[in-house]
Amino acid sequence: MTARRIDGKAAAAELRERVARSAAEFERRAGRPPGLATVLVGEDPASAVYVRMKGKATAEAGMAGFAHHLPDTVSQAELLELVEELNRDERVDGILVQLPLPAQVDSARVIAALDPAKDVDGFHPINVGRLAAGLDALVPCTPLGCLYLLKAELGSLAGLDSVVIGRSNIVGKPMAALLVAESATVTIAHSKSRDLPEIVRRADVVIAAVGRPEMVRGEWIKPGATVIDVGINRISSADGKVRLVGDVAFDEAVQVAGAITPVPGGVGPMTIAMLLRNTLVTAHRRAGLPEPEGF
Ligand code: GUN
């Protein structure tokens, strides 16, 4: 028996199509499309690729994109000024400041300067706190995408043993909060956890978000478990080719798991779909329209 492949690419395409339809309806009602501003600082190639992909997806969803690219010498004050300008801009429903930011900029201060109602990354302390408190919140896109795939696969998560490997603010912590809200039993494991294989072996649901290539082995996986691999690691193989691998040793885990996300084509495409989803939601709220249904 090999595990079912969870097709994040197909799920993301379906979601993006529904977002595009709802965005068109929004434009009819509001007289303008939903708008997403991106802020890229510096020339990090990976960040540039992500921001470009986000801009392309925004246009494909029929939304307005406002791309800002600042040099890596930008000062804190200049960046805060741009954020405040975007906060005031009525055409802008979502603001995404691509991380990481250069060392002279205090990322926490920049995030705190965002209008929480436009914080489509869900990084502002208000949204972090609302999620932790179980209130309606803007939720970070990657964990939201993971939850979407999990619910499509399993239906209810109530009572399931889940392990989140990784405790980042972008993935691990919000993922754990979402699972708690779904009434799963949640363990957060990380680099200091003792006997990680034993912790993972108990889990019906495994979310791997550590950024270490193929760290989670097949023999750690409980037979039939659902495995969500958030890792995107570039590694050079013996033949000199660069491959993308996840945090899970896929070829091993696929023999044991019940269902598993591939890398690429699993969680990755869901992140951008959820960014558009969050922008659609903030646009409706800001325009005083009823929440779009089915998202
Ligand atoms: N850097 C890595 N992941 C993300 C993300 O989801 N959002 C932003 N803004 N920056 C990131």
mmCIF file of C-alpha atoms and ligand atoms in Angstrom:
data_model
loop_
_atom_site.group_PDB
_atom_site.id
_atom_site.type_symbol
_atom_site.label_atom_id
_atom_site.label_comp_id
_atom_site.label_asym_id
_atom_site.label_seq_id
_atom_site.Cartn_x
_atom_site.Cartn_y
_atom_site.Cartn_z
ATOM 1 C CA MET A 1 0.000 0.000 0.000
ATOM 2 C CA THR A 2 1.270 3.431 -0.813
ATOM 3 C CA ALA A 3 -0.183 6.668 0.504
ATOM 4 C CA ARG A 4 -2.632 8.823 -1.363
ATOM 5 C CA ARG A 5 -0.905 11.893 -2.831
ATOM 6 C CA ILE A 6 -2.596 15.068 -1.643
ATOM 7 C CA ASP A 7 -2.728 17.274 -4.744
ATOM 8 C CA GLY A 8 -2.128 20.803 -3.478
ATOM 9 C CA LYS A 9 -1.686 22.090 -6.994
ATOM 10 C CA ALA A 10 -5.203 21.003 -7.963
ATOM 11 C CA ALA A 11 -6.722 22.226 -4.692
ATOM 12 C CA ALA A 12 -5.010 25.608 -5.124
ATOM 13 C CA ALA A 13 -6.188 25.925 -8.739
ATOM 14 C CA GLU A 14 -9.779 25.183 -7.711
ATOM 15 C CA LEU A 15 -9.600 27.708 -4.855
ATOM 16 C CA ARG A 16 -8.040 30.386 -7.064
ATOM 17 C CA GLU A 17 -10.808 29.953 -9.606
ATOM 18 C CA ARG A 18 -13.451 30.466 -6.922
ATOM 19 C CA VAL A 19 -11.547 33.500 -5.593
ATOM 20 C CA ALA A 20 -11.433 34.967 -9.108
ATOM 21 C CA ARG A 21 -15.207 34.556 -9.522
ATOM 22 C CA SER A 22 -15.843 36.194 -6.159
ATOM 23 C CA ALA A 23 -13.356 38.984 -6.954
ATOM 24 C CA ALA A 24 -15.279 39.758 -10.163
ATOM 25 C CA GLU A 25 -18.524 39.901 -8.188
ATOM 26 C CA PHE A 26 -16.813 42.181 -5.644
ATOM 27 C CA GLU A 27 -15.722 44.531 -8.420
ATOM 28 C CA ARG A 28 -19.302 44.732 -9.726
ATOM 29 C CA ARG A 29 -20.565 45.672 -6.291
ATOM 30 C CA ALA A 30 -17.742 47.868 -5.007
ATOM 31 C CA GLY A 31 -16.814 49.557 -8.271
ATOM 32 C CA ARG A 32 -13.185 48.514 -7.923
ATOM 33 C CA PRO A 33 -11.271 45.215 -7.733
ATOM 34 C CA PRO A 34 -9.740 43.887 -4.500
ATOM 35 C CA GLY A 35 -6.183 45.251 -4.207
ATOM 36 C CA LEU A 36 -3.001 43.668 -2.874
ATOM 37 C CA ALA A 37 0.213 45.614 -2.266
ATOM 38 C CA THR A 38 3.531 43.791 -2.039
ATOM 39 C CA VAL A 39 6.692 45.255 -0.545
ATOM 40 C CA LEU A 40 10.001 43.669 -1.515
ATOM 41 C CA VAL A 41 13.220 45.000 -0.011
ATOM 42 C CA GLY A 42 16.590 44.157 -1.542
ATOM 43 C CA GLU A 43 17.605 41.574 -4.104
ATOM 44 C CA ASP A 44 17.300 38.197 -2.345
ATOM 45 C CA PRO A 45 16.539 35.911 -5.319
ATOM 46 C CA ALA A 46 14.160 33.587 -3.436
ATOM 47 C CA SER A 47 12.132 36.533 -2.078
ATOM 48 C CA ALA A 48 12.039 38.105 -5.555
ATOM 49 C CA VAL A 49 10.668 34.857 -7.040
ATOM 50 C CA TYR A 50 7.965 34.571 -4.353
ATOM 51 C CA VAL A 51 6.874 38.191 -4.766
ATOM 52 C CA ARG A 52 6.764 37.857 -8.550
ATOM 53 C CA MET A 53 4.617 34.708 -8.232
ATOM 54 C CA LYS A 54 2.284 36.533 -5.853
ATOM 55 C CA GLY A 55 1.965 39.455 -8.284
ATOM 56 C CA LYS A 56 1.151 37.127 -11.179
ATOM 57 C CA ALA A 57 -1.462 35.259 -9.124
ATOM 58 C CA THR A 58 -3.023 38.576 -8.059
ATOM 59 C CA ALA A 59 -3.501 39.629 -11.678
ATOM 60 C CA GLU A 60 -4.848 36.194 -12.644
ATOM 61 C CA ALA A 61 -7.467 36.476 -9.891
ATOM 62 C CA GLY A 62 -8.644 39.785 -11.368
ATOM 63 C CA MET A 63 -7.257 41.767 -8.438
ATOM 64 C CA ALA A 64 -5.226 44.976 -8.567
ATOM 65 C CA GLY A 65 -1.548 44.559 -7.663
ATOM 66 C CA PHE A 66 0.597 47.344 -6.260
ATOM 67 C CA ALA A 67 4.231 46.190 -6.311
ATOM 68 C CA HIS A 68 6.817 48.175 -4.365
ATOM 69 C CA HIS A 69 10.517 47.356 -4.580
ATOM 70 C CA LEU A 70 12.917 49.196 -2.282
ATOM 71 C CA PRO A 71 16.732 48.991 -2.178
ATOM 72 C CA ASP A 72 18.336 46.972 0.627
ATOM 73 C CA THR A 73 19.756 50.250 1.962
ATOM 74 C CA VAL A 74 16.244 51.466 2.827
ATOM 75 C CA SER A 75 15.906 53.034 6.281
ATOM 76 C CA GLN A 76 13.393 52.026 8.886
ATOM 77 C CA ALA A 77 11.713 55.420 8.579
ATOM 78 C CA GLU A 78 11.332 55.118 4.796
ATOM 79 C CA LEU A 79 9.809 51.669 5.076
ATOM 80 C CA LEU A 80 7.395 52.800 7.804
ATOM 81 C CA GLU A 81 6.407 55.731 5.606
ATOM 82 C CA LEU A 82 5.533 53.366 2.739
ATOM 83 C CA VAL A 83 3.505 51.130 5.075
ATOM 84 C CA GLU A 84 1.562 54.144 6.322
ATOM 85 C CA GLU A 85 0.907 55.301 2.765
ATOM 86 C CA LEU A 86 -0.448 51.821 1.904
ATOM 87 C CA ASN A 87 -2.554 51.805 5.090
ATOM 88 C CA ARG A 88 -4.211 55.033 3.881
ATOM 89 C CA ASP A 89 -4.649 53.910 0.251
ATOM 90 C CA GLU A 90 -8.322 52.997 -0.216
ATOM 91 C CA ARG A 91 -7.518 50.787 -3.231
ATOM 92 C CA VAL A 92 -5.309 48.551 -1.110
ATOM 93 C CA ASP A 93 -7.089 45.766 0.833
ATOM 94 C CA GLY A 94 -4.029 43.680 1.642
ATOM 95 C CA ILE A 95 -0.394 44.522 2.379
ATOM 96 C CA LEU A 96 2.345 41.925 2.223
ATOM 97 C CA VAL A 97 5.842 42.864 3.369
ATOM 98 C CA GLN A 98 8.096 40.052 2.181
ATOM 99 C CA LEU A 99 10.369 38.723 4.926
ATOM 100 C CA PRO A 100 13.213 38.615 5.783
ATOM 101 C CA LEU A 101 14.032 42.333 5.904
ATOM 102 C CA PRO A 102 17.604 43.701 6.004
ATOM 103 C CA ALA A 103 19.343 43.979 9.381
ATOM 104 C CA GLN A 104 18.972 47.775 9.774
ATOM 105 C CA VAL A 105 15.181 47.366 9.766
ATOM 106 C CA ASP A 106 13.266 46.161 12.817
ATOM 107 C CA SER A 107 10.810 43.670 11.255
ATOM 108 C CA ALA A 108 8.585 43.592 14.325
ATOM 109 C CA ARG A 109 8.104 47.370 14.173
ATOM 110 C CA VAL A 110 7.263 47.258 10.477
ATOM 111 C CA ILE A 111 4.701 44.494 11.012
ATOM 112 C CA ALA A 112 3.200 46.358 13.977
ATOM 113 C CA ALA A 113 2.767 49.426 11.743
ATOM 114 C CA LEU A 114 0.476 47.543 9.332
ATOM 115 C CA ASP A 115 -3.240 48.205 9.525
ATOM 116 C CA PRO A 116 -4.410 44.907 11.114
ATOM 117 C CA ALA A 117 -7.431 44.968 8.752
ATOM 118 C CA LYS A 118 -5.017 44.816 5.765
ATOM 119 C CA ASP A 119 -2.620 42.274 7.316
ATOM 120 C CA VAL A 120 -3.195 39.442 4.819
ATOM 121 C CA ASP A 121 -0.100 37.610 6.134
ATOM 122 C CA GLY A 122 -1.669 37.425 9.614
ATOM 123 C CA PHE A 123 1.606 38.547 11.212
ATOM 124 C CA HIS A 124 0.356 41.625 13.125
ATOM 125 C CA PRO A 125 0.219 41.101 16.926
ATOM 126 C CA ILE A 126 -3.533 41.851 16.866
ATOM 127 C CA ASN A 127 -4.156 38.980 14.460
ATOM 128 C CA VAL A 128 -1.692 36.681 16.260
ATOM 129 C CA GLY A 129 -3.525 37.396 19.512
ATOM 130 C CA ARG A 130 -6.973 36.955 17.995
ATOM 131 C CA LEU A 131 -5.975 33.562 16.561
ATOM 132 C CA ALA A 132 -4.505 32.500 19.920
ATOM 133 C CA ALA A 133 -7.699 33.600 21.685
ATOM 134 C CA GLY A 134 -9.877 31.631 19.265
ATOM 135 C CA LEU A 135 -11.384 34.812 17.798
ATOM 136 C CA ASP A 136 -11.944 35.549 14.144
ATOM 137 C CA ALA A 137 -8.504 36.526 12.787
ATOM 138 C CA LEU A 138 -6.488 36.946 9.628
ATOM 139 C CA VAL A 139 -4.406 33.765 9.636
ATOM 140 C CA PRO A 140 -0.961 33.216 8.033
ATOM 141 C CA CYS A 141 -1.330 31.750 4.549
ATOM 142 C CA THR A 142 0.829 28.627 4.804
ATOM 143 C CA PRO A 143 -0.803 27.098 7.902
ATOM 144 C CA LEU A 144 -4.211 28.096 6.531
ATOM 145 C CA GLY A 145 -3.355 26.162 3.364
ATOM 146 C CA CYS A 146 -2.235 23.150 5.408
ATOM 147 C CA LEU A 147 -5.508 23.179 7.354
ATOM 148 C CA TYR A 148 -7.507 23.387 4.119
ATOM 149 C CA LEU A 149 -5.736 20.280 2.752
ATOM 150 C CA LEU A 150 -6.150 18.425 6.066
ATOM 151 C CA LYS A 151 -9.882 19.104 6.267
ATOM 152 C CA ALA A 152 -10.364 18.121 2.625
ATOM 153 C CA GLU A 153 -8.576 14.850 3.386
ATOM 154 C CA LEU A 154 -9.922 13.993 6.837
ATOM 155 C CA GLY A 155 -13.079 16.010 7.429
ATOM 156 C CA SER A 156 -13.175 16.539 11.186
ATOM 157 C CA LEU A 157 -9.843 16.735 13.038
ATOM 158 C CA ALA A 158 -11.491 16.487 16.476
ATOM 159 C CA GLY A 159 -9.602 14.231 18.850
ATOM 160 C CA LEU A 160 -6.810 13.393 16.411
ATOM 161 C CA ASP A 161 -3.236 13.305 17.712
ATOM 162 C CA SER A 162 -1.286 15.901 15.745
ATOM 163 C CA VAL A 163 2.388 16.828 15.837
ATOM 164 C CA VAL A 164 3.700 20.100 14.446
ATOM 165 C CA ILE A 165 7.457 19.968 13.920
ATOM 166 C CA GLY A 166 8.784 23.530 13.978
ATOM 167 C CA ARG A 167 7.786 26.540 16.088
ATOM 168 C CA SER A 168 8.158 29.489 13.719
ATOM 169 C CA ASN A 169 5.800 32.450 13.884
ATOM 170 C CA ILE A 170 4.986 31.988 10.179
ATOM 171 C CA VAL A 171 4.051 28.294 10.259
ATOM 172 C CA GLY A 172 4.506 26.213 13.432
ATOM 173 C CA LYS A 173 2.826 28.394 16.052
ATOM 174 C CA PRO A 174 -0.195 29.466 13.976
ATOM 175 C CA MET A 175 -0.570 25.870 12.711
ATOM 176 C CA ALA A 176 -0.776 24.634 16.298
ATOM 177 C CA ALA A 177 -3.380 27.296 17.149
ATOM 178 C CA LEU A 178 -5.505 26.272 14.147
ATOM 179 C CA LEU A 179 -5.332 22.594 15.139
ATOM 180 C CA VAL A 180 -6.343 23.417 18.712
ATOM 181 C CA ALA A 181 -9.300 25.373 17.319
ATOM 182 C CA GLU A 182 -10.256 22.221 15.362
ATOM 183 C CA SER A 183 -10.189 20.212 18.631
ATOM 184 C CA ALA A 184 -7.142 18.136 17.702
ATOM 185 C CA THR A 185 -4.665 17.114 20.392
ATOM 186 C CA VAL A 186 -1.564 19.146 19.563
ATOM 187 C CA THR A 187 2.125 18.631 20.252
ATOM 188 C CA ILE A 188 4.659 21.226 19.086
ATOM 189 C CA ALA A 189 8.068 19.635 18.583
ATOM 190 C CA HIS A 190 11.261 21.528 17.695
ATOM 191 C CA SER A 191 15.044 21.311 17.633
ATOM 192 C CA LYS A 192 15.293 20.824 21.417
ATOM 193 C CA SER A 193 12.620 18.117 21.620
ATOM 194 C CA ARG A 194 13.849 14.779 23.005
ATOM 195 C CA ASP A 195 13.158 11.625 21.008
ATOM 196 C CA LEU A 196 11.442 13.222 18.051
ATOM 197 C CA PRO A 197 10.870 9.882 16.252
ATOM 198 C CA GLU A 198 8.861 8.622 19.232
ATOM 199 C CA ILE A 199 6.754 11.817 19.358
ATOM 200 C CA VAL A 200 6.023 11.607 15.630
ATOM 201 C CA ARG A 201 5.116 7.897 15.878
ATOM 202 C CA ARG A 202 2.066 8.748 18.023
ATOM 203 C CA ALA A 203 0.619 11.178 15.502
ATOM 204 C CA ASP A 204 -2.394 10.712 13.246
ATOM 205 C CA VAL A 205 -1.448 14.037 11.639
ATOM 206 C CA VAL A 206 2.146 15.199 11.074
ATOM 207 C CA ILE A 207 2.990 18.744 9.946
ATOM 208 C CA ALA A 208 6.691 19.072 9.126
ATOM 209 C CA ALA A 209 7.917 22.686 9.040
ATOM 210 C CA VAL A 210 11.557 22.647 10.105
ATOM 211 C CA GLY A 211 13.454 23.497 6.926
ATOM 212 C CA ARG A 212 15.760 20.459 7.162
ATOM 213 C CA PRO A 213 15.839 18.318 4.020
ATOM 214 C CA GLU A 214 14.247 14.868 4.452
ATOM 215 C CA MET A 215 14.679 14.918 8.227
ATOM 216 C CA VAL A 216 11.453 13.030 8.984
ATOM 217 C CA ARG A 217 12.018 9.374 8.108
ATOM 218 C CA GLY A 218 9.473 6.803 6.972
ATOM 219 C CA GLU A 219 9.971 4.676 10.081
ATOM 220 C CA TRP A 220 8.863 7.610 12.260
ATOM 221 C CA ILE A 221 5.424 7.650 10.647
ATOM 222 C CA LYS A 222 2.450 5.849 12.184
ATOM 223 C CA PRO A 223 0.883 3.599 9.541
ATOM 224 C CA GLY A 224 -2.055 5.386 7.896
ATOM 225 C CA ALA A 225 -1.120 8.844 9.221
ATOM 226 C CA THR A 226 -1.694 12.014 7.195
ATOM 227 C CA VAL A 227 1.570 13.838 6.478
ATOM 228 C CA ILE A 228 1.756 17.509 5.466
ATOM 229 C CA ASP A 229 5.232 18.573 4.340
ATOM 230 C CA VAL A 230 5.816 22.329 4.473
ATOM 231 C CA GLY A 231 9.544 22.110 3.676
ATOM 232 C CA ILE A 232 10.993 23.504 0.456
ATOM 233 C CA ASN A 233 14.711 22.671 0.451
ATOM 234 C CA ARG A 234 17.073 22.923 -2.500
ATOM 235 C CA ILE A 235 19.681 20.162 -2.453
ATOM 236 C CA SER A 236 22.396 19.178 -4.913
ATOM 237 C CA SER A 237 22.381 15.501 -5.828
ATOM 238 C CA ALA A 238 25.479 13.455 -6.678
ATOM 239 C CA ASP A 239 25.013 14.221 -10.396
ATOM 240 C CA GLY A 240 25.195 17.955 -9.645
ATOM 241 C CA LYS A 241 21.499 18.556 -10.354
ATOM 242 C CA VAL A 242 19.537 20.731 -7.922
ATOM 243 C CA ARG A 243 16.383 19.082 -6.563
ATOM 244 C CA LEU A 244 13.560 20.404 -4.402
ATOM 245 C CA VAL A 245 12.861 18.199 -1.409
ATOM 246 C CA GLY A 246 10.646 18.566 1.620
ATOM 247 C CA ASP A 247 11.310 18.048 5.328
ATOM 248 C CA VAL A 248 9.996 14.483 4.950
ATOM 249 C CA ALA A 249 11.812 11.621 3.211
ATOM 250 C CA PHE A 250 8.982 11.213 0.725
ATOM 251 C CA ASP A 251 10.008 7.871 -0.842
ATOM 252 C CA GLU A 252 10.069 6.270 2.610
ATOM 253 C CA ALA A 253 7.035 7.989 4.107
ATOM 254 C CA VAL A 254 4.819 7.279 1.106
ATOM 255 C CA GLN A 255 5.145 3.549 1.926
ATOM 256 C CA VAL A 256 3.726 4.032 5.431
ATOM 257 C CA ALA A 257 1.432 7.068 5.490
ATOM 258 C CA GLY A 258 -2.261 7.082 4.581
ATOM 259 C CA ALA A 259 -1.941 10.349 2.682
ATOM 260 C CA ILE A 260 0.964 12.705 2.044
ATOM 261 C CA THR A 261 1.700 16.000 0.289
ATOM 262 C CA PRO A 262 4.449 15.906 -2.354
ATOM 263 C CA VAL A 263 7.179 18.557 -2.724
ATOM 264 C CA PRO A 264 6.735 20.374 -5.012
ATOM 265 C CA GLY A 265 2.991 20.441 -5.682
ATOM 266 C CA GLY A 266 1.709 20.054 -2.125
ATOM 267 C CA VAL A 267 1.584 22.903 0.378
ATOM 268 C CA GLY A 268 3.493 25.442 -1.779
ATOM 269 C CA PRO A 269 0.699 26.308 -4.221
ATOM 270 C CA MET A 270 -1.809 26.586 -1.360
ATOM 271 C CA THR A 271 0.102 29.460 0.250
ATOM 272 C CA ILE A 272 -0.502 31.808 -2.680
ATOM 273 C CA ALA A 273 -4.123 30.679 -3.024
ATOM 274 C CA MET A 274 -4.683 31.564 0.644
ATOM 275 C CA LEU A 275 -3.044 34.980 0.188
ATOM 276 C CA LEU A 276 -5.644 35.731 -2.496
ATOM 277 C CA ARG A 277 -8.369 34.301 -0.253
ATOM 278 C CA ASN A 278 -7.318 36.564 2.620
ATOM 279 C CA THR A 279 -7.248 39.588 0.289
ATOM 280 C CA LEU A 280 -10.741 38.738 -0.946
ATOM 281 C CA VAL A 281 -11.964 38.611 2.662
ATOM 282 C CA THR A 282 -10.335 41.887 3.729
ATOM 283 C CA ALA A 283 -11.714 43.613 0.598
ATOM 284 C CA HIS A 284 -15.267 42.587 1.520
ATOM 285 C CA ARG A 285 -14.851 43.694 5.133
ATOM 286 C CA ARG A 286 -13.327 47.032 4.182
ATOM 287 C CA ALA A 287 -16.097 47.704 1.646
ATOM 288 C CA GLY A 288 -18.794 46.816 4.192
ATOM 289 C CA LEU A 289 -20.006 43.889 2.061
ATOM 290 C CA PRO A 290 -21.072 40.519 3.514
ATOM 291 C CA GLU A 291 -18.263 37.952 3.825
ATOM 292 C CA PRO A 292 -17.809 35.856 0.683
ATOM 293 C CA GLU A 293 -19.238 32.385 1.266
ATOM 294 C CA GLY A 294 -17.415 29.078 1.002
ATOM 295 C CA PHE A 295 -13.918 30.306 1.841
HETATM 296 N N1 GUN B 1 8.856 34.904 3.924
HETATM 297 C C1 GUN B 1 8.733 33.569 3.977
HETATM 298 N N2 GUN B 1 7.431 33.217 4.009
HETATM 299 C C2 GUN B 1 6.733 34.356 3.989
HETATM 300 C C3 GUN B 1 5.340 34.651 4.011
HETATM 301 O O1 GUN B 1 4.465 33.783 4.061
HETATM 302 N N3 GUN B 1 5.015 35.960 3.959
HETATM 303 C C4 GUN B 1 5.940 36.933 3.911
HETATM 304 N N4 GUN B 1 5.522 38.179 3.885
HETATM 305 N N5 GUN B 1 7.233 36.711 3.899
HETATM 306 C C5 GUN B 1 7.613 35.416 3.942
#
